[in-house]
Coordinates of C-alpha atoms and ligand atoms in Angstrom, one line a residue:
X1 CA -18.7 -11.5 36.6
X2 CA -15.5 -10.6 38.4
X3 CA -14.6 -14.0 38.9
X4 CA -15.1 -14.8 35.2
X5 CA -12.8 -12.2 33.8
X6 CA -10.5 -12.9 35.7
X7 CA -10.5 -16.8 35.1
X8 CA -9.9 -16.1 31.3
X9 CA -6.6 -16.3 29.6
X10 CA -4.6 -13.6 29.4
X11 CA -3.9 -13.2 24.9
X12 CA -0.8 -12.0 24.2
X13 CA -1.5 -10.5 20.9
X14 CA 1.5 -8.6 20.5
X15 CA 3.7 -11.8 20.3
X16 CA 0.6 -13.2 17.7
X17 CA 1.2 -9.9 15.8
X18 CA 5.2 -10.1 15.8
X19 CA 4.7 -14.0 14.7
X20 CA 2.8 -12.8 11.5
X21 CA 4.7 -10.3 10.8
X22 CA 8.1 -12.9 11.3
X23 CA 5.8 -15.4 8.4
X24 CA 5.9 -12.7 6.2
X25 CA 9.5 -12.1 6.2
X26 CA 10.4 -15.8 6.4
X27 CA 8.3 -15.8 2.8
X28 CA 9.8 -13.2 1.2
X29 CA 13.1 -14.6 2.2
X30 CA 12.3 -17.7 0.0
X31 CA 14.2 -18.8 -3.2
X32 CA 13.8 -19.8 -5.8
X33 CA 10.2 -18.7 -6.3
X34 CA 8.4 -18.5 -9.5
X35 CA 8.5 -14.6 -10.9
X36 CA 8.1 -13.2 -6.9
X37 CA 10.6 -11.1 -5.3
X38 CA 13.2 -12.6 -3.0
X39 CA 16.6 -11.5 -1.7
X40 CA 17.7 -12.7 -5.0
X41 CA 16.1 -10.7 -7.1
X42 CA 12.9 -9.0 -8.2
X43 CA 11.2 -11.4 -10.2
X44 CA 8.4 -10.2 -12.1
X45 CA 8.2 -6.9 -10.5
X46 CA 9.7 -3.4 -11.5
X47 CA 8.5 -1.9 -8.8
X48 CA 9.6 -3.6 -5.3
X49 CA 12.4 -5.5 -4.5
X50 CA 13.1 -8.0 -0.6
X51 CA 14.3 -4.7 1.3
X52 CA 11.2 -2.8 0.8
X53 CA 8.7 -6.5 1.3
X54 CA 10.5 -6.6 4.9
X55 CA 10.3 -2.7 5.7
X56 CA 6.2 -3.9 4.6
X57 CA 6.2 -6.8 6.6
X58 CA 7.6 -4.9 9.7
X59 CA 5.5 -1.5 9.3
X60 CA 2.1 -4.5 9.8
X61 CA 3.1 -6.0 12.7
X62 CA 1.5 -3.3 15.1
X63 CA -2.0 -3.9 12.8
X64 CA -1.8 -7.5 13.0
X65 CA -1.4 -7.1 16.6
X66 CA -4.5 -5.2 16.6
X67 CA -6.3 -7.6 14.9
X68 CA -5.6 -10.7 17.5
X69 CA -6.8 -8.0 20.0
X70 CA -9.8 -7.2 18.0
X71 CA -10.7 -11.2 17.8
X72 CA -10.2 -11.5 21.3
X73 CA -12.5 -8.6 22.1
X74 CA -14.7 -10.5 19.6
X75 CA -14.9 -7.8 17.3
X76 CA -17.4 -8.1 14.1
X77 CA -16.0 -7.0 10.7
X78 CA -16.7 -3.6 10.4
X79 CA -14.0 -3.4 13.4
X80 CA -11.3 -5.8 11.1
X81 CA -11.8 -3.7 8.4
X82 CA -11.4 -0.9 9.8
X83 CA -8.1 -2.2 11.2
X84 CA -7.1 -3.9 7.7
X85 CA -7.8 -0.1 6.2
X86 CA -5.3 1.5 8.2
X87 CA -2.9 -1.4 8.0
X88 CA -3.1 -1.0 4.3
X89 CA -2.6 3.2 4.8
X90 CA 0.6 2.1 6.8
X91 CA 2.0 -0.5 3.7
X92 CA 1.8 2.4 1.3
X93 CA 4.0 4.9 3.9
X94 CA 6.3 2.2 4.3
X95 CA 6.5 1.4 0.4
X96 CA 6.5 4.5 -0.7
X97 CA 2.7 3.9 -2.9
X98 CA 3.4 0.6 -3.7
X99 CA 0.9 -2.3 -3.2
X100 CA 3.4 -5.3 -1.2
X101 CA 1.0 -7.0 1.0
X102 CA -2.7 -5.9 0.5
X103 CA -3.9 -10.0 0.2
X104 CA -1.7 -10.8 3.3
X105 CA -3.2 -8.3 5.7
X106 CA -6.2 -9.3 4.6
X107 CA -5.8 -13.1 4.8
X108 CA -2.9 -13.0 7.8
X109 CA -5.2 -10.5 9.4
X110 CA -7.9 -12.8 9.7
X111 CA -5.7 -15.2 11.2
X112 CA -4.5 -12.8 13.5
X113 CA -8.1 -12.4 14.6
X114 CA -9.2 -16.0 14.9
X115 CA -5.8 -16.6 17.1
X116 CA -7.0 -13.9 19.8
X117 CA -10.7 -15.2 19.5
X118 CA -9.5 -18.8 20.1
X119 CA -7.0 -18.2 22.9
X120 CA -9.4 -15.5 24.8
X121 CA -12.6 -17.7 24.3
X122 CA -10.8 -21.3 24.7
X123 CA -12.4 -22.8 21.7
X124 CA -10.4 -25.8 20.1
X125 CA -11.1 -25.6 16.2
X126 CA -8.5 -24.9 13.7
X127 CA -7.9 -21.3 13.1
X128 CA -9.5 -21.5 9.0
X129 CA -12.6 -22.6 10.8
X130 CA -13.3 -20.1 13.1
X131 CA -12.6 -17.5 10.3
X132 CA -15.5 -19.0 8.6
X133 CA -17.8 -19.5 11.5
X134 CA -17.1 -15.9 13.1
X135 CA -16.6 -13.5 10.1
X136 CA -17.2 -15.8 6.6
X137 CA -20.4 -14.3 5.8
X138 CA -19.8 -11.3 6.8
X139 CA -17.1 -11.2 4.4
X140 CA -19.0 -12.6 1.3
X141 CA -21.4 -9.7 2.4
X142 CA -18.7 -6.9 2.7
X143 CA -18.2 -4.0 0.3
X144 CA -16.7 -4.6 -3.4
X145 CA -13.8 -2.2 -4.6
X146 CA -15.1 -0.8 -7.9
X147 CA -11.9 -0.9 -9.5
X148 CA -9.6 -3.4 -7.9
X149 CA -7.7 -5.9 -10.0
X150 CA -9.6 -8.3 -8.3
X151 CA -12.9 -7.3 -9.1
X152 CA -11.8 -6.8 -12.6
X153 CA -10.3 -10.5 -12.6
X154 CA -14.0 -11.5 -11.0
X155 CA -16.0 -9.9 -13.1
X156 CA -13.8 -11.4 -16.3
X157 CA -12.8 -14.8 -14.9
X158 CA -15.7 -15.8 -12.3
X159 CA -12.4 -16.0 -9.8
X160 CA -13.3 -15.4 -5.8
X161 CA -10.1 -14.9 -4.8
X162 CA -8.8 -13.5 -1.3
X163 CA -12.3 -13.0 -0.5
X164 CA -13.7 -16.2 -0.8
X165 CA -10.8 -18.1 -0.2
X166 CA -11.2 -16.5 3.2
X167 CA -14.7 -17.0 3.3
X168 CA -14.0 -20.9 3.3
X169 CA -12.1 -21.2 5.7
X170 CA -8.7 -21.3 3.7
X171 CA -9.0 -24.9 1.9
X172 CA -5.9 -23.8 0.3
X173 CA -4.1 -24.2 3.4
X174 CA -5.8 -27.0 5.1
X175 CA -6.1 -29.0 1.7
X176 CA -3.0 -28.2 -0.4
X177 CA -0.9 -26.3 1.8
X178 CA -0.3 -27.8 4.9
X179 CA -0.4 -31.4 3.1
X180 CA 2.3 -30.7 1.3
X181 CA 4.4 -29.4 4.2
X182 CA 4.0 -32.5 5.6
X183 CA 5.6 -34.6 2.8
X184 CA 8.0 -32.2 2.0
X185 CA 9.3 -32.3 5.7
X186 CA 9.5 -35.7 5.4
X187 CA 11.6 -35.5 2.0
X188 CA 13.9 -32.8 3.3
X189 CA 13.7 -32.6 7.1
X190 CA 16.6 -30.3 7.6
X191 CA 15.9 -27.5 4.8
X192 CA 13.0 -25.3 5.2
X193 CA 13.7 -23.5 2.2
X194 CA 13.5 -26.5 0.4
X195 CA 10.3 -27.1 1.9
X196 CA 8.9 -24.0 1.6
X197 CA 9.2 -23.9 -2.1
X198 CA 7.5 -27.9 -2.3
X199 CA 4.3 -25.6 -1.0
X200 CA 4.6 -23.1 -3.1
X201 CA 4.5 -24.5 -6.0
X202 CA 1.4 -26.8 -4.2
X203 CA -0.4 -23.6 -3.9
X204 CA 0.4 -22.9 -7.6
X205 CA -1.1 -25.7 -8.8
X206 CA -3.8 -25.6 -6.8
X207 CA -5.1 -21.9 -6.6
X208 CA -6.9 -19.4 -8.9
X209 CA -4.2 -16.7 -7.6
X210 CA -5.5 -13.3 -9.3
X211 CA -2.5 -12.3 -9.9
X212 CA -1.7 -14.4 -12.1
X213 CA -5.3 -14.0 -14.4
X214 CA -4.8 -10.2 -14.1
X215 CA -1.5 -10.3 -15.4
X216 CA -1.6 -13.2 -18.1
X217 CA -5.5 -14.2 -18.2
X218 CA -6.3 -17.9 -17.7
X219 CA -3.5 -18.8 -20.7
X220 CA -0.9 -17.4 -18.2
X221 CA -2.8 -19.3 -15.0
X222 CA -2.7 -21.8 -16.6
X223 CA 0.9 -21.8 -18.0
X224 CA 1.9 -21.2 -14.2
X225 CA -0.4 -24.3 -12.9
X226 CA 1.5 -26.6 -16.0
X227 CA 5.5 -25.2 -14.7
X228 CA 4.1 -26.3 -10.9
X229 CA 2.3 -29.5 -11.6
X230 CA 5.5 -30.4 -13.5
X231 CA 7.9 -29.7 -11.0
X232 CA 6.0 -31.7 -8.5
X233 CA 5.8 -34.8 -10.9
X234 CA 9.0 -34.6 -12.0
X235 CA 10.1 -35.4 -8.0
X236 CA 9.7 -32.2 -6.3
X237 CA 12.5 -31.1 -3.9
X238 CA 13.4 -35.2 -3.8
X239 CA 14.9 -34.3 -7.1
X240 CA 19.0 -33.8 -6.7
X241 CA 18.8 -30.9 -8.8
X242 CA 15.5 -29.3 -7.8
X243 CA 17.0 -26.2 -7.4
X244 CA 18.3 -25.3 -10.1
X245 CA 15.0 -27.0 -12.2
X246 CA 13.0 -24.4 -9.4
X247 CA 14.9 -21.6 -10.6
X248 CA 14.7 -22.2 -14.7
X249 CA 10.8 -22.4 -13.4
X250 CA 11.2 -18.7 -11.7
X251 CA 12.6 -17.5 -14.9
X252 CA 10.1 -18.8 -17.5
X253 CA 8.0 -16.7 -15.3
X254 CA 10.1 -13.6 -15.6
X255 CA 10.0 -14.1 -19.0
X256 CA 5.8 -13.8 -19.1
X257 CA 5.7 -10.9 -16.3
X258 CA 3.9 -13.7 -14.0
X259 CA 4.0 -13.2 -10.4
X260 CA 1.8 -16.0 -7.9
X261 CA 1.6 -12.8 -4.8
X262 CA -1.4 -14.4 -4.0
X263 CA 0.3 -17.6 -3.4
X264 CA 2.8 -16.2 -1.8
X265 CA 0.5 -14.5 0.6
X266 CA -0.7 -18.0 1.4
X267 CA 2.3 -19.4 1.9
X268 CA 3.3 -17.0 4.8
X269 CA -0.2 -18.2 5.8
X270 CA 1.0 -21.8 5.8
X271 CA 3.9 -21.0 8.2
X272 CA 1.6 -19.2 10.7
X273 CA -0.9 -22.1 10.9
X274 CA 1.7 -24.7 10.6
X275 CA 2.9 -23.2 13.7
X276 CA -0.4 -21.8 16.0
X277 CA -3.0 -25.0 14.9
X278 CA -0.3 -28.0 15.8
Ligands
LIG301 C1 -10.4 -8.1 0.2 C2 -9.3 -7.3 -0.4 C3 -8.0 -8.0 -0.1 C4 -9.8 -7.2 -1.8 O1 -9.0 -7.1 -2.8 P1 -9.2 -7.3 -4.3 O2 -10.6 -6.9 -4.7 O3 -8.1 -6.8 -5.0 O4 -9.3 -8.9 -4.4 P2 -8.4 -10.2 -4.8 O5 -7.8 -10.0 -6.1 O6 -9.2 -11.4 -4.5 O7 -7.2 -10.2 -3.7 C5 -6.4 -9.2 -3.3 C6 -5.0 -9.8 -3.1 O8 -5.1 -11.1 -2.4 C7 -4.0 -11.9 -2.9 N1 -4.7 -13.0 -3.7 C8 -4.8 -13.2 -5.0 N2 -5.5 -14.3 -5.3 C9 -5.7 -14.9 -4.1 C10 -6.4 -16.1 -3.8 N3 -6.9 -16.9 -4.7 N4 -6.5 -16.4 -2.5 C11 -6.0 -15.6 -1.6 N5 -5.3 -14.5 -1.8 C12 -5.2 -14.1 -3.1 C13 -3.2 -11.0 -3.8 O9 -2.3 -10.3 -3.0 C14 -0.9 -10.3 -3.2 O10 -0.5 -9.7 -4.5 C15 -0.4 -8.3 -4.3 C16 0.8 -7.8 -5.1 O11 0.6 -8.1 -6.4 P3 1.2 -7.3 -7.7 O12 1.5 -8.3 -8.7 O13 2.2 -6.3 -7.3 O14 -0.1 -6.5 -8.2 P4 -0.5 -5.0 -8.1 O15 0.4 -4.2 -7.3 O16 -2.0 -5.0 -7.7 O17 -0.4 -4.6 -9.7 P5 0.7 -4.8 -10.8 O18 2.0 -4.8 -10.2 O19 0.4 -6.1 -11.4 O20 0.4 -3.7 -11.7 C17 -0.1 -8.1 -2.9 O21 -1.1 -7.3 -2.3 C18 0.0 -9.5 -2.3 O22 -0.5 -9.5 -1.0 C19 -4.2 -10.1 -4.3 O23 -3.7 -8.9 -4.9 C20 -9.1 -5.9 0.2 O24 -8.4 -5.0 -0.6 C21 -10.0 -5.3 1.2 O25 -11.2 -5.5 1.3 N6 -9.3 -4.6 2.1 C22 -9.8 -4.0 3.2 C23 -9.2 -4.5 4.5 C24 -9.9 -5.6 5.1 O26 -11.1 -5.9 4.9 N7 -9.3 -6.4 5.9 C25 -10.0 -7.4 6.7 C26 -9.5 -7.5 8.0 S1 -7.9 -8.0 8.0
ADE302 N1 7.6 -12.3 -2.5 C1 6.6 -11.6 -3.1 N2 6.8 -11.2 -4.4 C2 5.8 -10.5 -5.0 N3 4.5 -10.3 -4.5 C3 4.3 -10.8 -3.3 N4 3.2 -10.7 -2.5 C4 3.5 -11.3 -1.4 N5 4.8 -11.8 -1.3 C5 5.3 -11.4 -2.5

C-alpha cells in the first residue's frame, strides 16, 4: 500500500488552479466580442465592467485549485458542489453581489477536477470525457435552482444549458471550439486575439448560450447565431478588415442588450483544454 502511494504522481493543483484562473483573464481580455465586457468596454452590461471580471477571475483561483485537488482525491459531486458553492460565495465578495462567473466555476471547475483526477490516476482520455464518465450523471441528477435564469430559460425554451453541456462532455469544445482554433491558428498564426474571437463567434453559432434566450428569447438567439454565422462566411479573421466588421458585430449587440456569457465561459474553457489535453 505504501509502495503504491508513493509510486503515484505527485498533482500539482495549485498551478492547475492558477492556469484556470490565468483562462479566465485571457478571455475577458478579448476584443472585440459581441455585447460582453472587455477592457474596452462594457458591452451589454450596466453592471460590471474588465476590472471587476479580473478581481472575479483572481478571487476563484484558490476554489479551482480545490477542485483539481478534489478530482484527484476522487471526490463525488456533492464534494464539487460544495466547492463550486463557496467559490460562488467568494465571486459575489469579490464583485460586490454581482453574478461574473457563475457558468465558468461551474464548467472550468469541472475541468479543474478532471485535470487532478487524470494526473493523480494516470488515465489518458481527454479532460470533457472523464467529466462525463466520472460526474455526468450525477450532474443531470443534481439539484435544480427554483428560480435561476436558467431554469426559467429551460422551462420556456427546452434549453440544457451549462448543465447538460457539462453532462456531455463539452461537445462545444471538442466539436466547435477547439476545431476552430485549429483553423484559425492556421489563418493567423501570430495573433491570438484574432484567434480567439474566430472561436468565439464558433461558439455563437453553435451554442444555445442562455444568456442570450433570457435576455432576447430565441428571436435574439437567433439574431446572435445569424451576426456569427455571417462573420465566419464572410471570411472570418482571413478578412483584412475583420476587426473592424467584429466590432460593428459587438455593437449590433449592444444595441439589443445581448451578451453570449455563456460563450464566453466556454471560450476560457477552450484555452484551458487547448492547453492541458495537447
Ligand atoms: C449549474 C449552475 C451553473 C446552474 O445555473 P443555471 O440554472 O443558471 O443554469 P444555466 O443557465 O444553464 O447556466 C448558468 C451559466 O452558465 C453559462 N451558460 C449559459 N449557457 C450555457 C451553455 N449553453 N453552455 C455552457 N454554459 C452556459 C452562463 O454563465 C455566464 O453568464 C453569467 C453572466 O451573465 P449575465 O448576462 O450577467 O446574467 P445575469 O447576471 O444572470 O443577469 P442579467 O445581467 O441578465 O440580469 C456568468 O455567470 C457567466 O459565467 C450562465 O449564466 C449552478 O448555478 C450551480 O449548480 N452551481 C452550484 C455549483 C456547482 O455545482 N459547481 C459544480 C462544481 S464546479
Ligand atoms: N467577458 C464577459 N462579459 C460578460 N459576461 C461574461 N461571462 C463570462 N465572461 C464574460
Amino acid at each position: 500500500m505504501t509502495a503504491l502511494v508513493a509510486a503515484t504522481p505527485a498533482v500539482d493543483t495549485d498551478a492547475i488552479g492558477h492556469a484556470a484562473a490565468s483562462c479566465l483573464r485571457r478571455e475577458i481580455a478579448t476584443y472585440p466580442k459581441p455585447g460582453l465586457v472587455s477592457p474596452v468596454d462594457a458591452g451589454a452590461h450596466d453592471d460590471m465592467d474588465a476590472a471587476m471580471m479580473n478581481r472575479s477571475a483572481d478571487a476563484l483561483a484558490p476554489y479551482l485549485a480545490a477542485l483539481a485537488q478534489a478530482g484527484a482525491a476522487g471526490a463525488g459531486m456533492d464534494r464539487l458542489r460544495a466547492i463550486g458553492i463557496a467559490a460562488e460565495a467568494a465571486m459575489m465578495v469579490a464583485t460586490g453581489g454581482v453574478n461574473t462567473h457563475r457558468g465558468a466555476i461551474f464548467g472550468m471547475g469541472l475541468l479543474c477536477a478532471a485535470t487532478g483526477f487524470r494526473a493523480r490516476y494516470g488515465i489518458a482520455a481527454p479532460l470533457g470525457t472523464i467529466v462525463a464518465q466520472h460526474w455526468g450523471a450525477e450532474i443531470l441528477r443534481g439539484p435544480v435552482a427554483l428560480h435561476s435564469h436558467g431554469t426559467t430559460v429551460a422551462r420556456r425554451h427546452a434549453a440544457g444549458g451549462a448543465r447538460a453541456e457539462a453532462a456531455a462532455g463539452f461537445p462545444a469544445l471538442y466539436a466547435t471550439a477547439l476545431p476552430a482554433l485549429a483553423t484559425a491558428r492556421r489563418l493567423r498564426p501570430d495573433n491570438r486575439n484574432a484567434q480567439a474571437v474566430q472561436v468565439l463567434m464558433a461558439l455563437i453559432v453553435g451554442v444555445a448560450d442562455t444568456n442570450l434566450l433570457y435576455r432576447g428569447g430565441p428571436a435574439g438567439l437567433a439574431f446572435a447565431q445569424d451576426e456569427a454565422s455571417a462573420f465566419l462566411a464572410t471570411g472570418g479573421i482571413a478578412a483584412a478588415d475583420w476587426r473592424a466588421r467584429a466590432i460593428a458585430v459587438h455593437h449590433r449587440f449592444v444595441a439589443r442588450r445581448l451578451s453570449p456569457g455563456g460563450c464566453a465561459d466556454l471560450l476560457a474553457m477552450t484555452f484551458f483544454v487547448a492547453a492541458h489535453d495537447a
